[in-house]
Amino acid sequence: MPTIAILGKKDTYSEQAASRFIKKQGSDFEKVYYKTTKEVVKSLDEGITYAVLPFENTLEGYVNQHMDLLIEQDIEIINEVTLDIQFNYVKRVDKPRRVYVQYVAKNQCLNLIESLNDTEIITTESNSESYEKMLQDEDSASIIPSHLTVNNKHWMIKKDISDTHSNHTRFLILTKRRDNPVYDLYQTLKVTLLINVGKDKPGLLYEILKEFAKRDMSLISIMSRPTKNQIGTYHFFIELYLTNELTNELQKINEIERLFQLKILGIYKKIEE
Ligand SMILES: O=C(O)C(=O)C[C@]1(C(=O)O)C=C[C@@H](O)C=C1
Protein backbone atom coordinates (compact mmCIF):
# COMPACT_ATOMS: atom_id res chain seq x y z
CA MET A 1 0.00 0.00 0.00
CA PRO A 2 1.41 3.49 -0.80
CA THR A 3 2.35 5.63 2.20
CA ILE A 4 2.02 9.38 2.66
CA ALA A 5 3.98 11.54 5.12
CA ILE A 6 1.97 14.19 6.95
CA LEU A 7 2.87 16.93 9.41
CA GLY A 8 1.65 16.67 12.98
CA LYS A 9 -0.90 14.34 14.39
CA LYS A 10 -4.40 14.14 12.99
CA ASP A 11 -6.31 17.29 12.02
CA THR A 12 -3.55 19.47 10.61
CA TYR A 13 -4.21 21.28 7.38
CA SER A 14 -1.52 19.05 5.88
CA GLU A 15 -3.73 16.09 6.69
CA GLN A 16 -6.66 17.72 4.90
CA ALA A 17 -4.47 18.28 1.85
CA ALA A 18 -3.35 14.63 2.00
CA SER A 19 -6.98 13.48 2.17
CA ARG A 20 -7.84 15.46 -0.92
CA PHE A 21 -4.91 13.90 -2.78
CA ILE A 22 -5.82 10.37 -1.59
CA LYS A 23 -9.46 10.83 -2.64
CA LYS A 24 -8.35 11.77 -6.15
CA GLN A 25 -6.11 8.70 -6.37
CA GLY A 26 -9.09 6.52 -5.46
CA SER A 27 -7.01 3.89 -3.63
CA ASP A 28 -5.97 3.09 -0.07
CA PHE A 29 -3.05 4.88 1.52
CA GLU A 30 -1.32 4.52 4.85
CA LYS A 31 -0.88 7.89 6.54
CA VAL A 32 2.36 8.36 8.48
CA TYR A 33 2.68 11.35 10.82
CA TYR A 34 5.84 13.35 11.55
CA LYS A 35 6.55 16.13 14.02
CA THR A 36 8.31 18.56 11.64
CA THR A 37 8.09 19.42 7.94
CA LYS A 38 11.78 18.53 7.62
CA GLU A 39 11.04 14.99 8.82
CA VAL A 40 8.06 14.84 6.44
CA VAL A 41 10.25 15.59 3.42
CA LYS A 42 13.16 13.44 4.61
CA SER A 43 10.83 10.46 4.99
CA LEU A 44 10.97 10.07 1.19
CA ASP A 45 14.56 8.84 1.65
CA GLU A 46 13.29 6.19 4.04
CA GLY A 47 10.84 4.60 1.63
CA ILE A 48 7.69 6.69 2.17
CA THR A 49 5.91 7.08 -1.19
CA TYR A 50 4.52 10.65 -0.95
CA ALA A 51 4.97 13.68 1.31
CA VAL A 52 2.78 16.76 1.84
CA LEU A 53 4.54 20.12 2.10
CA PRO A 54 2.77 23.47 2.75
CA PHE A 55 4.49 25.83 0.34
CA GLU A 56 2.71 29.14 -0.17
CA ASN A 57 0.13 31.11 1.74
CA THR A 58 -1.97 34.17 0.86
CA LEU A 59 -0.55 36.19 3.78
CA GLU A 60 2.83 34.61 4.36
CA GLY A 61 3.85 34.11 0.71
CA TYR A 62 6.32 31.31 0.03
CA VAL A 63 7.50 29.61 3.23
CA ASN A 64 11.30 30.11 3.27
CA GLN A 65 12.07 27.08 5.41
CA HIS A 66 10.03 24.85 3.13
CA MET A 67 11.67 26.23 -0.03
CA ASP A 68 15.02 25.24 1.46
CA LEU A 69 13.78 21.67 1.91
CA LEU A 70 13.07 21.50 -1.83
CA ILE A 71 16.65 22.63 -2.51
CA GLU A 72 18.23 20.17 -0.08
CA GLN A 73 16.26 17.01 -0.83
CA ASP A 74 16.11 15.00 -4.05
CA ILE A 75 12.37 15.35 -4.58
CA GLU A 76 9.86 15.80 -7.36
CA ILE A 77 6.56 17.71 -7.13
CA ILE A 78 3.73 15.66 -8.63
CA ASN A 79 0.58 17.56 -7.56
CA GLU A 80 -0.63 20.60 -5.71
CA VAL A 81 -3.64 21.15 -3.48
CA THR A 82 -4.95 24.54 -2.33
CA LEU A 83 -7.05 24.76 0.84
CA ASP A 84 -9.06 27.49 2.54
CA ILE A 85 -7.36 28.27 5.84
CA GLN A 86 -9.05 29.79 8.85
CA PHE A 87 -8.03 29.99 12.49
CA ASN A 88 -9.79 30.32 15.82
CA TYR A 89 -8.29 31.73 19.00
CA VAL A 90 -9.13 29.46 21.93
CA LYS A 91 -8.52 30.58 25.53
CA ARG A 92 -8.73 28.30 28.57
CA VAL A 93 -8.73 31.30 30.93
CA ASP A 94 -9.62 34.95 30.54
CA LYS A 95 -6.02 36.20 30.63
CA PRO A 96 -3.78 33.32 29.52
CA ARG A 97 -0.05 33.48 30.24
CA ARG A 98 0.96 31.59 27.10
CA VAL A 99 -0.34 31.23 23.52
CA TYR A 100 0.68 28.30 21.35
CA VAL A 101 0.78 28.91 17.61
CA GLN A 102 2.40 27.12 14.66
CA TYR A 103 5.27 29.06 13.05
CA VAL A 104 3.58 29.63 9.66
CA ALA A 105 0.14 30.18 11.21
CA LYS A 106 1.64 32.92 13.40
CA ASN A 107 2.29 35.21 10.43
CA GLN A 108 -1.31 34.76 9.30
CA CYS A 109 -2.73 36.03 12.60
CA LEU A 110 -0.51 39.02 13.35
CA ASN A 111 -3.37 41.43 14.16
CA LEU A 112 -4.53 39.21 16.99
CA ILE A 113 -1.01 38.40 18.16
CA GLU A 114 -0.07 42.08 18.32
CA SER A 115 -3.05 42.71 20.58
CA LEU A 116 -1.87 40.10 23.12
CA ASN A 117 0.19 42.20 25.51
CA ASP A 118 1.94 40.39 28.35
CA THR A 119 1.29 37.00 26.82
CA GLU A 120 4.17 34.74 25.88
CA ILE A 121 3.92 33.52 22.27
CA ILE A 122 5.24 29.99 21.91
CA THR A 123 5.68 28.68 18.37
CA THR A 124 5.07 25.05 17.57
CA GLU A 125 5.80 22.75 14.62
CA SER A 126 2.17 22.05 13.66
CA ASN A 127 -1.35 23.21 14.40
CA SER A 128 -2.11 19.90 16.09
CA GLU A 129 0.86 20.46 18.40
CA SER A 130 -0.51 23.93 19.32
CA TYR A 131 -3.79 22.28 20.29
CA GLU A 132 -2.12 19.53 22.34
CA LYS A 133 0.15 21.97 24.15
CA MET A 134 -2.89 23.99 25.15
CA LEU A 135 -4.63 20.86 26.49
CA GLN A 136 -1.64 20.24 28.77
CA ASP A 137 -1.38 23.84 30.01
CA GLU A 138 -4.20 25.26 32.14
CA ASP A 139 -2.96 28.82 31.85
CA SER A 140 -2.82 28.97 28.08
CA ALA A 141 -4.53 29.65 24.79
CA SER A 142 -3.87 28.50 21.24
CA ILE A 143 -4.43 29.50 17.65
CA ILE A 144 -5.83 26.44 15.92
CA PRO A 145 -7.61 25.52 12.67
CA SER A 146 -11.32 26.35 12.79
CA HIS A 147 -12.16 22.70 11.92
CA LEU A 148 -10.78 21.56 15.31
CA THR A 149 -13.63 21.16 17.75
CA VAL A 150 -13.33 22.33 21.33
CA ASN A 151 -15.46 20.35 23.74
CA ASN A 152 -15.07 22.45 26.86
CA LYS A 153 -17.91 24.95 27.29
CA HIS A 154 -15.86 27.13 29.66
CA TRP A 155 -13.18 27.87 27.11
CA MET A 156 -13.53 31.08 25.09
CA ILE A 157 -13.40 30.97 21.32
CA LYS A 158 -12.80 33.89 19.00
CA LYS A 159 -13.56 32.78 15.47
CA ASP A 160 -11.88 33.54 12.13
CA ILE A 161 -8.94 35.53 13.42
CA SER A 162 -6.65 35.33 10.36
CA ASP A 163 -5.62 38.71 9.02
CA THR A 164 -7.76 38.13 5.92
CA HIS A 165 -10.96 36.18 5.40
CA SER A 166 -9.71 34.94 2.08
CA ASN A 167 -6.76 32.95 3.37
CA HIS A 168 -5.41 30.01 1.36
CA THR A 169 -2.42 27.69 1.56
CA ARG A 170 -0.99 25.81 -1.35
CA PHE A 171 0.44 22.36 -0.55
CA LEU A 172 2.81 20.38 -2.74
CA ILE A 173 2.62 16.62 -3.02
CA LEU A 174 6.16 15.32 -3.29
CA THR A 175 7.70 12.04 -4.24
CA LYS A 176 11.27 10.84 -4.62
CA ARG A 177 12.77 12.17 -7.85
CA ARG A 178 11.96 9.87 -10.77
CA ASP A 179 14.58 9.18 -13.46
CA ASN A 180 12.23 9.39 -16.43
CA PRO A 181 9.06 11.21 -15.43
CA VAL A 182 6.08 10.96 -17.76
CA TYR A 183 3.66 13.89 -17.91
CA ASP A 184 0.01 13.90 -18.85
CA LEU A 185 0.21 16.21 -21.85
CA TYR A 186 -3.52 16.94 -21.96
CA GLN A 187 -3.54 18.97 -18.76
CA THR A 188 -2.67 22.57 -18.09
CA LEU A 189 0.44 22.09 -16.06
CA LYS A 190 2.37 24.16 -13.61
CA VAL A 191 6.15 24.04 -13.55
CA THR A 192 8.49 24.75 -10.64
CA LEU A 193 12.14 25.26 -11.58
CA LEU A 194 15.25 25.81 -9.52
CA ILE A 195 18.09 27.74 -11.13
CA ASN A 196 21.64 27.98 -9.81
CA VAL A 197 23.21 30.99 -11.45
CA GLY A 198 26.76 30.55 -10.28
CA LYS A 199 28.95 33.67 -10.29
CA ASP A 200 27.15 37.00 -10.07
CA LYS A 201 27.56 39.52 -12.92
CA PRO A 202 25.58 42.54 -14.14
CA GLY A 203 22.40 41.53 -15.97
CA LEU A 204 22.48 37.90 -14.85
CA LEU A 205 18.85 37.78 -13.83
CA TYR A 206 17.87 39.65 -16.97
CA GLU A 207 19.65 37.00 -19.07
CA ILE A 208 17.61 34.24 -17.44
CA LEU A 209 14.28 36.02 -17.72
CA LYS A 210 15.02 37.00 -21.32
CA GLU A 211 15.11 33.31 -22.30
CA PHE A 212 11.57 32.80 -20.98
CA ALA A 213 10.29 36.02 -22.58
CA LYS A 214 11.87 35.13 -25.95
CA ARG A 215 9.90 31.88 -25.92
CA ASP A 216 6.65 33.62 -24.97
CA MET A 217 6.51 31.89 -21.57
CA SER A 218 4.68 33.84 -18.91
CA LEU A 219 6.07 33.43 -15.39
CA ILE A 220 3.93 33.24 -12.25
CA SER A 221 6.69 34.10 -9.81
CA ILE A 222 10.39 34.29 -9.19
CA MET A 223 11.76 33.85 -5.68
CA SER A 224 15.27 33.65 -4.34
CA ARG A 225 16.82 31.73 -1.45
CA PRO A 226 20.39 32.14 -0.23
CA THR A 227 22.83 29.38 -1.23
CA LYS A 228 24.08 29.52 2.39
CA ASN A 229 27.68 29.40 1.12
CA GLN A 230 28.38 33.09 0.75
CA ILE A 231 26.36 36.24 1.35
CA GLY A 232 24.79 37.60 -1.85
CA THR A 233 24.57 34.26 -3.69
CA TYR A 234 21.17 32.77 -4.41
CA HIS A 235 19.10 29.94 -5.82
CA PHE A 236 16.16 31.13 -7.91
CA PHE A 237 12.77 29.45 -7.89
CA ILE A 238 10.72 30.13 -11.01
CA GLU A 239 7.10 29.07 -11.40
CA LEU A 240 5.09 29.19 -14.60
CA TYR A 241 2.10 27.63 -16.34
CA LEU A 242 2.43 25.62 -19.53
CA THR A 243 -0.64 26.75 -21.42
CA ASN A 244 0.22 26.24 -25.09
CA GLU A 245 0.81 22.97 -26.89
CA LEU A 246 2.58 21.00 -24.21
CA THR A 247 5.16 19.09 -26.23
CA ASN A 248 6.38 22.45 -27.56
CA GLU A 249 6.42 23.95 -24.09
CA LEU A 250 8.47 21.06 -22.71
CA GLN A 251 10.84 21.51 -25.63
CA LYS A 252 11.31 25.18 -24.63
CA ILE A 253 12.17 24.17 -21.06
CA ASN A 254 14.69 21.67 -22.40
CA GLU A 255 16.30 24.46 -24.43
CA ILE A 256 16.58 26.70 -21.36
CA GLU A 257 17.90 23.73 -19.39
CA ARG A 258 20.90 23.70 -21.74
CA LEU A 259 21.69 27.36 -21.00
CA PHE A 260 21.64 27.41 -17.21
CA GLN A 261 22.13 25.04 -14.33
CA LEU A 262 18.46 24.28 -14.04
CA LYS A 263 16.60 21.60 -12.10
CA ILE A 264 12.97 20.83 -12.88
CA LEU A 265 11.42 20.35 -9.44
CA GLY A 266 8.14 19.31 -10.95
CA ILE A 267 5.68 19.55 -13.82
CA TYR A 268 2.30 18.91 -12.28
CA LYS A 269 -1.35 19.76 -12.11
CA LYS A 270 -3.57 21.13 -9.43
CA ILE A 271 -6.10 18.86 -7.72
CA GLU A 272 -9.47 20.56 -7.92
CA GLU A 273 -12.04 19.93 -5.20
O1 LIG B 1 0.00 22.68 11.08
C1 LIG B 1 -0.74 22.50 10.11
O2 LIG B 1 -1.96 22.35 10.19
C2 LIG B 1 -0.12 22.47 8.78
O3 LIG B 1 -0.55 21.72 7.95
C3 LIG B 1 1.00 23.44 8.50
C4 LIG B 1 0.59 24.78 7.92
C5 LIG B 1 1.86 25.45 7.27
O4 LIG B 1 2.97 25.18 7.72
O5 LIG B 1 1.67 26.32 6.37
C6 LIG B 1 -0.44 24.60 6.90
C7 LIG B 1 -1.41 25.53 6.66
C8 LIG B 1 -1.45 26.81 7.39
O6 LIG B 1 -0.84 27.75 6.52
C9 LIG B 1 -0.68 26.76 8.66
C10 LIG B 1 0.13 25.72 8.95
CSV table of C-alpha atoms and ligand atoms in Angstrom, one decimal:
chain,number,residue,atom,x,y,z
A,1,MET,CA,0.0,0.0,0.0
A,2,PRO,CA,1.4,3.5,-0.8
A,3,THR,CA,2.4,5.6,2.2
A,4,ILE,CA,2.0,9.4,2.7
A,5,ALA,CA,4.0,11.5,5.1
A,6,ILE,CA,2.0,14.2,6.9
A,7,LEU,CA,2.9,16.9,9.4
A,8,GLY,CA,1.6,16.7,13.0
A,9,LYS,CA,-0.9,14.3,14.4
A,10,LYS,CA,-4.4,14.1,13.0
A,11,ASP,CA,-6.3,17.3,12.0
A,12,THR,CA,-3.6,19.5,10.6
A,13,TYR,CA,-4.2,21.3,7.4
A,14,SER,CA,-1.5,19.0,5.9
A,15,GLU,CA,-3.7,16.1,6.7
A,16,GLN,CA,-6.7,17.7,4.9
A,17,ALA,CA,-4.5,18.3,1.8
A,18,ALA,CA,-3.4,14.6,2.0
A,19,SER,CA,-7.0,13.5,2.2
A,20,ARG,CA,-7.8,15.5,-0.9
A,21,PHE,CA,-4.9,13.9,-2.8
A,22,ILE,CA,-5.8,10.4,-1.6
A,23,LYS,CA,-9.5,10.8,-2.6
A,24,LYS,CA,-8.3,11.8,-6.2
A,25,GLN,CA,-6.1,8.7,-6.4
A,26,GLY,CA,-9.1,6.5,-5.5
A,27,SER,CA,-7.0,3.9,-3.6
A,28,ASP,CA,-6.0,3.1,-0.1
A,29,PHE,CA,-3.0,4.9,1.5
A,30,GLU,CA,-1.3,4.5,4.8
A,31,LYS,CA,-0.9,7.9,6.5
A,32,VAL,CA,2.4,8.4,8.5
A,33,TYR,CA,2.7,11.4,10.8
A,34,TYR,CA,5.8,13.4,11.5
A,35,LYS,CA,6.6,16.1,14.0
A,36,THR,CA,8.3,18.6,11.6
A,37,THR,CA,8.1,19.4,7.9
A,38,LYS,CA,11.8,18.5,7.6
A,39,GLU,CA,11.0,15.0,8.8
A,40,VAL,CA,8.1,14.8,6.4
A,41,VAL,CA,10.2,15.6,3.4
A,42,LYS,CA,13.2,13.4,4.6
A,43,SER,CA,10.8,10.5,5.0
A,44,LEU,CA,11.0,10.1,1.2
A,45,ASP,CA,14.6,8.8,1.6
A,46,GLU,CA,13.3,6.2,4.0
A,47,GLY,CA,10.8,4.6,1.6
A,48,ILE,CA,7.7,6.7,2.2
A,49,THR,CA,5.9,7.1,-1.2
A,50,TYR,CA,4.5,10.6,-0.9
A,51,ALA,CA,5.0,13.7,1.3
A,52,VAL,CA,2.8,16.8,1.8
A,53,LEU,CA,4.5,20.1,2.1
A,54,PRO,CA,2.8,23.5,2.8
A,55,PHE,CA,4.5,25.8,0.3
A,56,GLU,CA,2.7,29.1,-0.2
A,57,ASN,CA,0.1,31.1,1.7
A,58,THR,CA,-2.0,34.2,0.9
A,59,LEU,CA,-0.6,36.2,3.8
A,60,GLU,CA,2.8,34.6,4.4
A,61,GLY,CA,3.9,34.1,0.7
A,62,TYR,CA,6.3,31.3,0.0
A,63,VAL,CA,7.5,29.6,3.2
A,64,ASN,CA,11.3,30.1,3.3
A,65,GLN,CA,12.1,27.1,5.4
A,66,HIS,CA,10.0,24.8,3.1
A,67,MET,CA,11.7,26.2,0.0
A,68,ASP,CA,15.0,25.2,1.5
A,69,LEU,CA,13.8,21.7,1.9
A,70,LEU,CA,13.1,21.5,-1.8
A,71,ILE,CA,16.6,22.6,-2.5
A,72,GLU,CA,18.2,20.2,-0.1
A,73,GLN,CA,16.3,17.0,-0.8
A,74,ASP,CA,16.1,15.0,-4.0
A,75,ILE,CA,12.4,15.4,-4.6
A,76,GLU,CA,9.9,15.8,-7.4
A,77,ILE,CA,6.6,17.7,-7.1
A,78,ILE,CA,3.7,15.7,-8.6
A,79,ASN,CA,0.6,17.6,-7.6
A,80,GLU,CA,-0.6,20.6,-5.7
A,81,VAL,CA,-3.6,21.2,-3.5
A,82,THR,CA,-5.0,24.5,-2.3
A,83,LEU,CA,-7.0,24.8,0.8
A,84,ASP,CA,-9.1,27.5,2.5
A,85,ILE,CA,-7.4,28.3,5.8
A,86,GLN,CA,-9.0,29.8,8.9
A,87,PHE,CA,-8.0,30.0,12.5
A,88,ASN,CA,-9.8,30.3,15.8
A,89,TYR,CA,-8.3,31.7,19.0
A,90,VAL,CA,-9.1,29.5,21.9
A,91,LYS,CA,-8.5,30.6,25.5
A,92,ARG,CA,-8.7,28.3,28.6
A,93,VAL,CA,-8.7,31.3,30.9
A,94,ASP,CA,-9.6,35.0,30.5
A,95,LYS,CA,-6.0,36.2,30.6
A,96,PRO,CA,-3.8,33.3,29.5
A,97,ARG,CA,0.0,33.5,30.2
A,98,ARG,CA,1.0,31.6,27.1
A,99,VAL,CA,-0.3,31.2,23.5
A,100,TYR,CA,0.7,28.3,21.3
A,101,VAL,CA,0.8,28.9,17.6
A,102,GLN,CA,2.4,27.1,14.7
A,103,TYR,CA,5.3,29.1,13.0
A,104,VAL,CA,3.6,29.6,9.7
A,105,ALA,CA,0.1,30.2,11.2
A,106,LYS,CA,1.6,32.9,13.4
A,107,ASN,CA,2.3,35.2,10.4
A,108,GLN,CA,-1.3,34.8,9.3
A,109,CYS,CA,-2.7,36.0,12.6
A,110,LEU,CA,-0.5,39.0,13.3
A,111,ASN,CA,-3.4,41.4,14.2
A,112,LEU,CA,-4.5,39.2,17.0
A,113,ILE,CA,-1.0,38.4,18.2
A,114,GLU,CA,-0.1,42.1,18.3
A,115,SER,CA,-3.0,42.7,20.6
A,116,LEU,CA,-1.9,40.1,23.1
A,117,ASN,CA,0.2,42.2,25.5
A,118,ASP,CA,1.9,40.4,28.4
A,119,THR,CA,1.3,37.0,26.8
A,120,GLU,CA,4.2,34.7,25.9
A,121,ILE,CA,3.9,33.5,22.3
A,122,ILE,CA,5.2,30.0,21.9
A,123,THR,CA,5.7,28.7,18.4
A,124,THR,CA,5.1,25.0,17.6
A,125,GLU,CA,5.8,22.8,14.6
A,126,SER,CA,2.2,22.0,13.7
A,127,ASN,CA,-1.3,23.2,14.4
A,128,SER,CA,-2.1,19.9,16.1
A,129,GLU,CA,0.9,20.5,18.4
A,130,SER,CA,-0.5,23.9,19.3
A,131,TYR,CA,-3.8,22.3,20.3
A,132,GLU,CA,-2.1,19.5,22.3
A,133,LYS,CA,0.2,22.0,24.2
A,134,MET,CA,-2.9,24.0,25.2
A,135,LEU,CA,-4.6,20.9,26.5
A,136,GLN,CA,-1.6,20.2,28.8
A,137,ASP,CA,-1.4,23.8,30.0
A,138,GLU,CA,-4.2,25.3,32.1
A,139,ASP,CA,-3.0,28.8,31.8
A,140,SER,CA,-2.8,29.0,28.1
A,141,ALA,CA,-4.5,29.6,24.8
A,142,SER,CA,-3.9,28.5,21.2
A,143,ILE,CA,-4.4,29.5,17.7
A,144,ILE,CA,-5.8,26.4,15.9
A,145,PRO,CA,-7.6,25.5,12.7
A,146,SER,CA,-11.3,26.4,12.8
A,147,HIS,CA,-12.2,22.7,11.9
A,148,LEU,CA,-10.8,21.6,15.3
A,149,THR,CA,-13.6,21.2,17.7
A,150,VAL,CA,-13.3,22.3,21.3
A,151,ASN,CA,-15.5,20.3,23.7
A,152,ASN,CA,-15.1,22.5,26.9
A,153,LYS,CA,-17.9,24.9,27.3
A,154,HIS,CA,-15.9,27.1,29.7
A,155,TRP,CA,-13.2,27.9,27.1
A,156,MET,CA,-13.5,31.1,25.1
A,157,ILE,CA,-13.4,31.0,21.3
A,158,LYS,CA,-12.8,33.9,19.0
A,159,LYS,CA,-13.6,32.8,15.5
A,160,ASP,CA,-11.9,33.5,12.1
A,161,ILE,CA,-8.9,35.5,13.4
A,162,SER,CA,-6.7,35.3,10.4
A,163,ASP,CA,-5.6,38.7,9.0
A,164,THR,CA,-7.8,38.1,5.9
A,165,HIS,CA,-11.0,36.2,5.4
A,166,SER,CA,-9.7,34.9,2.1
A,167,ASN,CA,-6.8,32.9,3.4
A,168,HIS,CA,-5.4,30.0,1.4
A,169,THR,CA,-2.4,27.7,1.6
A,170,ARG,CA,-1.0,25.8,-1.4
A,171,PHE,CA,0.4,22.4,-0.5
A,172,LEU,CA,2.8,20.4,-2.7
A,173,ILE,CA,2.6,16.6,-3.0
A,174,LEU,CA,6.2,15.3,-3.3
A,175,THR,CA,7.7,12.0,-4.2
A,176,LYS,CA,11.3,10.8,-4.6
A,177,ARG,CA,12.8,12.2,-7.8
A,178,ARG,CA,12.0,9.9,-10.8
A,179,ASP,CA,14.6,9.2,-13.5
A,180,ASN,CA,12.2,9.4,-16.4
A,181,PRO,CA,9.1,11.2,-15.4
A,182,VAL,CA,6.1,11.0,-17.8
A,183,TYR,CA,3.7,13.9,-17.9
A,184,ASP,CA,0.0,13.9,-18.9
A,185,LEU,CA,0.2,16.2,-21.8
A,186,TYR,CA,-3.5,16.9,-22.0
A,187,GLN,CA,-3.5,19.0,-18.8
A,188,THR,CA,-2.7,22.6,-18.1
A,189,LEU,CA,0.4,22.1,-16.1
A,190,LYS,CA,2.4,24.2,-13.6
A,191,VAL,CA,6.2,24.0,-13.6
A,192,THR,CA,8.5,24.8,-10.6
A,193,LEU,CA,12.1,25.3,-11.6
A,194,LEU,CA,15.3,25.8,-9.5
A,195,ILE,CA,18.1,27.7,-11.1
A,196,ASN,CA,21.6,28.0,-9.8
A,197,VAL,CA,23.2,31.0,-11.5
A,198,GLY,CA,26.8,30.5,-10.3
A,199,LYS,CA,28.9,33.7,-10.3
A,200,ASP,CA,27.1,37.0,-10.1
A,201,LYS,CA,27.6,39.5,-12.9
A,202,PRO,CA,25.6,42.5,-14.1
A,203,GLY,CA,22.4,41.5,-16.0
A,204,LEU,CA,22.5,37.9,-14.9
A,205,LEU,CA,18.9,37.8,-13.8
A,206,TYR,CA,17.9,39.7,-17.0
A,207,GLU,CA,19.7,37.0,-19.1
A,208,ILE,CA,17.6,34.2,-17.4
A,209,LEU,CA,14.3,36.0,-17.7
A,210,LYS,CA,15.0,37.0,-21.3
A,211,GLU,CA,15.1,33.3,-22.3
A,212,PHE,CA,11.6,32.8,-21.0
A,213,ALA,CA,10.3,36.0,-22.6
A,214,LYS,CA,11.9,35.1,-25.9
A,215,ARG,CA,9.9,31.9,-25.9
A,216,ASP,CA,6.6,33.6,-25.0
A,217,MET,CA,6.5,31.9,-21.6
A,218,SER,CA,4.7,33.8,-18.9
A,219,LEU,CA,6.1,33.4,-15.4
A,220,ILE,CA,3.9,33.2,-12.3
A,221,SER,CA,6.7,34.1,-9.8
A,222,ILE,CA,10.4,34.3,-9.2
A,223,MET,CA,11.8,33.8,-5.7
A,224,SER,CA,15.3,33.6,-4.3
A,225,ARG,CA,16.8,31.7,-1.5
A,226,PRO,CA,20.4,32.1,-0.2
A,227,THR,CA,22.8,29.4,-1.2
A,228,LYS,CA,24.1,29.5,2.4
A,229,ASN,CA,27.7,29.4,1.1
A,230,GLN,CA,28.4,33.1,0.8
A,231,ILE,CA,26.4,36.2,1.4
A,232,GLY,CA,24.8,37.6,-1.8
A,233,THR,CA,24.6,34.3,-3.7
A,234,TYR,CA,21.2,32.8,-4.4
A,235,HIS,CA,19.1,29.9,-5.8
A,236,PHE,CA,16.2,31.1,-7.9
A,237,PHE,CA,12.8,29.4,-7.9
A,238,ILE,CA,10.7,30.1,-11.0
A,239,GLU,CA,7.1,29.1,-11.4
A,240,LEU,CA,5.1,29.2,-14.6
A,241,TYR,CA,2.1,27.6,-16.3
A,242,LEU,CA,2.4,25.6,-19.5
A,243,THR,CA,-0.6,26.8,-21.4
A,244,ASN,CA,0.2,26.2,-25.1
A,245,GLU,CA,0.8,23.0,-26.9
A,246,LEU,CA,2.6,21.0,-24.2
A,247,THR,CA,5.2,19.1,-26.2
A,248,ASN,CA,6.4,22.5,-27.6
A,249,GLU,CA,6.4,23.9,-24.1
A,250,LEU,CA,8.5,21.1,-22.7
A,251,GLN,CA,10.8,21.5,-25.6
A,252,LYS,CA,11.3,25.2,-24.6
A,253,ILE,CA,12.2,24.2,-21.1
A,254,ASN,CA,14.7,21.7,-22.4
A,255,GLU,CA,16.3,24.5,-24.4
A,256,ILE,CA,16.6,26.7,-21.4
A,257,GLU,CA,17.9,23.7,-19.4
A,258,ARG,CA,20.9,23.7,-21.7
A,259,LEU,CA,21.7,27.4,-21.0
A,260,PHE,CA,21.6,27.4,-17.2
A,261,GLN,CA,22.1,25.0,-14.3
A,262,LEU,CA,18.5,24.3,-14.0
A,263,LYS,CA,16.6,21.6,-12.1
A,264,ILE,CA,13.0,20.8,-12.9
A,265,LEU,CA,11.4,20.3,-9.4
A,266,GLY,CA,8.1,19.3,-11.0
A,267,ILE,CA,5.7,19.6,-13.8
A,268,TYR,CA,2.3,18.9,-12.3
A,269,LYS,CA,-1.4,19.8,-12.1
A,270,LYS,CA,-3.6,21.1,-9.4
A,271,ILE,CA,-6.1,18.9,-7.7
A,272,GLU,CA,-9.5,20.6,-7.9
A,273,GLU,CA,-12.0,19.9,-5.2
B,1,LIG,O1,0.0,22.7,11.1
B,1,LIG,C1,-0.7,22.5,10.1
B,1,LIG,O2,-2.0,22.3,10.2
B,1,LIG,C2,-0.1,22.5,8.8
B,1,LIG,O3,-0.5,21.7,7.9
B,1,LIG,C3,1.0,23.4,8.5
B,1,LIG,C4,0.6,24.8,7.9
B,1,LIG,C5,1.9,25.4,7.3
B,1,LIG,O4,3.0,25.2,7.7
B,1,LIG,O5,1.7,26.3,6.4
B,1,LIG,C6,-0.4,24.6,6.9
B,1,LIG,C7,-1.4,25.5,6.7
B,1,LIG,C8,-1.4,26.8,7.4
B,1,LIG,O6,-0.8,27.8,6.5
B,1,LIG,C9,-0.7,26.8,8.7
B,1,LIG,C10,0.1,25.7,8.9
